[in-house]
XYZ file of N, CA and C in Angstrom:
330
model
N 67.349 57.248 -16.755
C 67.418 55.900 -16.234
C 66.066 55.471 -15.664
N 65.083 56.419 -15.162
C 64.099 56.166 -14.523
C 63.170 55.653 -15.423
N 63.254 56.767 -16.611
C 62.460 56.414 -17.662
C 62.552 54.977 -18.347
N 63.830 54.895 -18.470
C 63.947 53.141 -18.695
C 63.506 52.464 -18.446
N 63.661 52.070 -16.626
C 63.157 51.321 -15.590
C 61.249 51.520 -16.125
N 61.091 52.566 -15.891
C 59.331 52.662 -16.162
C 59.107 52.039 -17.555
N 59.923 52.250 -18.375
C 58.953 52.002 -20.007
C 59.329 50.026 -19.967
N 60.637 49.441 -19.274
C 61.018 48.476 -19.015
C 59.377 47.330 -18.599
N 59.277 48.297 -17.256
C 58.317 47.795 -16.431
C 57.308 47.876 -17.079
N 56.636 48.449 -17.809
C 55.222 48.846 -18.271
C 55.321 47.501 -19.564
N 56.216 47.235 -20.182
C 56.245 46.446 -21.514
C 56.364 44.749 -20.607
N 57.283 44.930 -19.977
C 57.093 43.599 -18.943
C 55.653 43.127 -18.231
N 55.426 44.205 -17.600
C 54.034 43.957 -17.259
C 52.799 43.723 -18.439
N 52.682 44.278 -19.469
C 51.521 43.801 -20.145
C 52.383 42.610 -21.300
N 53.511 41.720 -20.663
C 53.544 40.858 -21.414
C 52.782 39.762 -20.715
N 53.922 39.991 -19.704
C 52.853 38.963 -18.349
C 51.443 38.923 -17.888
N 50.756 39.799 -18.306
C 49.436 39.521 -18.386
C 48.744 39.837 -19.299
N 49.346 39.123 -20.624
C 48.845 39.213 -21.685
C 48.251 37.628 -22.185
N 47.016 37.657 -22.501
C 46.379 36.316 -23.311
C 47.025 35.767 -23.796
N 47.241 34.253 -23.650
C 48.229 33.061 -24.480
C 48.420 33.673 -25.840
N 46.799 33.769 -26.460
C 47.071 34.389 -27.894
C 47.885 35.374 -28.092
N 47.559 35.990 -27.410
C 48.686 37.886 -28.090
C 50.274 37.540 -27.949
N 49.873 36.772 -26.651
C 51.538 36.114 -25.804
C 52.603 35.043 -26.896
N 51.674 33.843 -27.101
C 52.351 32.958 -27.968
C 51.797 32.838 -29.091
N 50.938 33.578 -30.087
C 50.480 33.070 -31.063
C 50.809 34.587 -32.169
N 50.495 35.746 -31.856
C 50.194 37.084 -32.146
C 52.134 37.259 -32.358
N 52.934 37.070 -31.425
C 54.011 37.195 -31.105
C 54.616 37.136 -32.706
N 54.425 36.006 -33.319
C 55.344 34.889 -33.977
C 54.530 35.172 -35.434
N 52.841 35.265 -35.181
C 52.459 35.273 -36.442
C 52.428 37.148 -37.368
N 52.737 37.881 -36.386
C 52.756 39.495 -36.968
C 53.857 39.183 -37.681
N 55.079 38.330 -37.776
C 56.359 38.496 -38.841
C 55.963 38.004 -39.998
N 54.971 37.668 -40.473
C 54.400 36.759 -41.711
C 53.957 37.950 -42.190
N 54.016 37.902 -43.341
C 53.274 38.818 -44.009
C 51.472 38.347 -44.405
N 51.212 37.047 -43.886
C 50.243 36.990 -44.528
C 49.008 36.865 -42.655
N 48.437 37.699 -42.384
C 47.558 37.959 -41.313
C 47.286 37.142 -40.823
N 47.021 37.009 -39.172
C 46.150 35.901 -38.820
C 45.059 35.471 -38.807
N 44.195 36.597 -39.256
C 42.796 36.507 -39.138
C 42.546 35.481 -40.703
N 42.952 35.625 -41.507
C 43.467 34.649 -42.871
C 42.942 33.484 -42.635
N 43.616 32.527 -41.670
C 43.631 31.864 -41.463
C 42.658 31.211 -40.753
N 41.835 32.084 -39.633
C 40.718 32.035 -39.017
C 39.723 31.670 -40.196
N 39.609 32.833 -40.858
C 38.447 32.559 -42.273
C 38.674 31.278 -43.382
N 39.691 30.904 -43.398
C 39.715 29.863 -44.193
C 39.586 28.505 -42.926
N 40.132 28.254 -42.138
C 39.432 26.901 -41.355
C 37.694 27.178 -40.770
N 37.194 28.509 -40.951
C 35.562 28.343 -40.747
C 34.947 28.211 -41.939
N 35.574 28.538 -43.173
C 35.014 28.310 -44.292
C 34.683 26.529 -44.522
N 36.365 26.150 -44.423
C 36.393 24.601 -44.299
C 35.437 24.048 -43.270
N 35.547 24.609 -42.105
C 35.032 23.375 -40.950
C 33.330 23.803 -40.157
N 32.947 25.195 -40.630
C 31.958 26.248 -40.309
C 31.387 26.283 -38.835
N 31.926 25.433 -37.699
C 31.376 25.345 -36.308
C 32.388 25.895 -35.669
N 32.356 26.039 -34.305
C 33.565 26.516 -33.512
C 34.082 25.345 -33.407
N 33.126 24.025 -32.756
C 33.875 22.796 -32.650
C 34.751 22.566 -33.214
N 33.869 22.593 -34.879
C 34.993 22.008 -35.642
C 36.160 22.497 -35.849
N 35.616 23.459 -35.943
C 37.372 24.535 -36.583
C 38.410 24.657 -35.323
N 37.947 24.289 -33.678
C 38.806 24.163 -32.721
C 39.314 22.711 -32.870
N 38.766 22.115 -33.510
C 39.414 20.601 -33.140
C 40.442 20.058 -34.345
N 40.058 21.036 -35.448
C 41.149 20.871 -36.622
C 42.268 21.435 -36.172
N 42.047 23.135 -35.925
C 43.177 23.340 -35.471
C 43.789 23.201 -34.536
N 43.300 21.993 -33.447
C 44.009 21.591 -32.416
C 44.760 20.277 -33.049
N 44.467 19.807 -33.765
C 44.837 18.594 -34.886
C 46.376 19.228 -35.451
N 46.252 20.427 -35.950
C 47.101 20.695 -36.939
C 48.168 20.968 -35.730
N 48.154 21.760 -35.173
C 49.222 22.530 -34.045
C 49.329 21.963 -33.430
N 49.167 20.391 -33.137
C 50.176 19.341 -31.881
C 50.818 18.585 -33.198
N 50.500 18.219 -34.291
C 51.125 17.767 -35.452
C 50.812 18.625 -36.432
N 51.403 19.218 -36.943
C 51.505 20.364 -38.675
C 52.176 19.318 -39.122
N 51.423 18.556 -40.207
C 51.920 18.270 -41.328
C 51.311 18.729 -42.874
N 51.593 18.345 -44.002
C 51.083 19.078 -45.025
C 49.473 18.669 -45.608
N 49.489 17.116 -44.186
C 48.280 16.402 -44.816
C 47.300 16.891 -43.840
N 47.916 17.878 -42.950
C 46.598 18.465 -42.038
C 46.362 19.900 -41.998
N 47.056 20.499 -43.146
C 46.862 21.693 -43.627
C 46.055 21.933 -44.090
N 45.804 23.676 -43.743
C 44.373 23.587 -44.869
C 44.875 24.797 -45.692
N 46.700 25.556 -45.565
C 46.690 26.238 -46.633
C 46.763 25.809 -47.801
N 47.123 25.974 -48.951
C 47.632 25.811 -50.178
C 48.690 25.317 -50.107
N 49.641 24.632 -51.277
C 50.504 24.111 -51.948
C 51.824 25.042 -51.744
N 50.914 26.494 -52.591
C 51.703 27.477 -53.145
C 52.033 28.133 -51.220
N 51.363 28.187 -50.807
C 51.474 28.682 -49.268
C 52.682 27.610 -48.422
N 52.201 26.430 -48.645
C 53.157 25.813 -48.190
C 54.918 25.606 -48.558
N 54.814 26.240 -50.065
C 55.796 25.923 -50.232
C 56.845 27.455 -50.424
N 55.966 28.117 -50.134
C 56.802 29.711 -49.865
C 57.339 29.621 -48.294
N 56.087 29.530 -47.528
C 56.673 29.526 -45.875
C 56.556 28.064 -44.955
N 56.454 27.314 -45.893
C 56.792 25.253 -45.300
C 55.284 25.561 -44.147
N 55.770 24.365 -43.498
C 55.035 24.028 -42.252
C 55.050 24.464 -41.036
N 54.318 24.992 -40.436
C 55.007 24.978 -38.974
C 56.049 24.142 -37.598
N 56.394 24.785 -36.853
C 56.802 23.625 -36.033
C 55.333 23.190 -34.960
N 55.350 22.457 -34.520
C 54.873 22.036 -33.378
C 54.693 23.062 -32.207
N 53.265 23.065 -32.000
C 53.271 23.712 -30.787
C 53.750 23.199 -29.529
N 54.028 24.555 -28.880
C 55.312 24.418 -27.355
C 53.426 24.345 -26.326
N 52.634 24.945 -26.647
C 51.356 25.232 -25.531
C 50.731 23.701 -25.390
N 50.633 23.840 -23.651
C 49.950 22.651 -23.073
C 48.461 22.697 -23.581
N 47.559 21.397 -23.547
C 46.257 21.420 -23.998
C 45.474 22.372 -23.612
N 45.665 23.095 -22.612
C 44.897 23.947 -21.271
C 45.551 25.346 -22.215
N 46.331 25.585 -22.637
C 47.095 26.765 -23.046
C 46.746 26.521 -24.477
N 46.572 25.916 -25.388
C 46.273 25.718 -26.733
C 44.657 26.337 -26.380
N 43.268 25.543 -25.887
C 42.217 25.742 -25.877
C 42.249 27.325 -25.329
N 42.863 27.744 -24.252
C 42.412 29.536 -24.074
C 43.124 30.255 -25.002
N 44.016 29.843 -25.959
C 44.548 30.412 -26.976
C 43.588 30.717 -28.457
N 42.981 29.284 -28.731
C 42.269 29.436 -29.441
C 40.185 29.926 -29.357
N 40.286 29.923 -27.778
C 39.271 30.457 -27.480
C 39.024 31.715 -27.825
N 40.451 32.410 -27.653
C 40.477 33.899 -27.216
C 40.343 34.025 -29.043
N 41.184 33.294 -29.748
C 41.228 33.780 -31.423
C 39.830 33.750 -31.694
N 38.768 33.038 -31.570
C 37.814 32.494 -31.912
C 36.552 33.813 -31.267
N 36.996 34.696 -30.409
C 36.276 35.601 -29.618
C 36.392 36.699 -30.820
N 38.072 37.072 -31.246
C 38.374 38.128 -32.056
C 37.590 37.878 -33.557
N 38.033 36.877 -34.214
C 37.441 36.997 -35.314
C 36.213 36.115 -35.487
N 35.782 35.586 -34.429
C 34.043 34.950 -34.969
C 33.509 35.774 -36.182
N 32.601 35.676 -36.916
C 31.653 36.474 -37.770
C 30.198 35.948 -36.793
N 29.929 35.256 -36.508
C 28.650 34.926 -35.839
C 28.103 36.073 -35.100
N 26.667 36.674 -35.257
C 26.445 37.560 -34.403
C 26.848 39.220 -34.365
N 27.912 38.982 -35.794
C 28.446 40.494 -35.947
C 27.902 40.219 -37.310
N 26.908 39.552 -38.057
C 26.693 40.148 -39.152
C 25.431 40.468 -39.215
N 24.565 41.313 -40.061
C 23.318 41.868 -40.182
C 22.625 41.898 -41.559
């Protein structure tokens, strides 16, 4: 029972202080079969700044529609659209800050 209580507590605790990303974004996108980092590389391909690629995908995730997508057809029409993000503006930007930390290429290439 103790052990419970401890492994309980230990998984509770690093939810609650876990980054918006890992928290609300990491959560939802590990059931996809298709990665998140995917997705990172194709809106820097499209948009190549941080700006930009933060402000598309702040575009897409308060409205996902198919005309502000930047997957494919064939993508869209295996796993549709998303819903709407639940994260406040303040919770969207450290969400996508933190994505933007993990997979930058800037500075890691040689």
């Amino acid at each position: 029972m103790v052990k419970n209580i401890l492994i309980f507590s230990l998984l509770f605790n690093s939810f609650l202080f876990a980054g918006v990303y890992e928290r609300d974004c990491v959560s939802c996108h590990n059931k996809l079969p298709v990665s998140i980092d995917k997705y990172f590389y194709r809106y820097l391909l499209k948009y190549s700044s941080k700006r930009a690629v933060n402000e598309a995908m702040i575009k897409y995730l308060k409205n996902p529609s198919k005309d502000t997508t930047i997957m494919p057809d064939a993508f869209i029409s295996r796993f549709g659209i998303k819903q709407k993000t639940i994260l406040n503006d303040n919770e969207l930007k450290k969400a996508l800050e933190e994505y933007w930390d993990i997979y930058k290429v800037f500075g890691k290439l040689k």
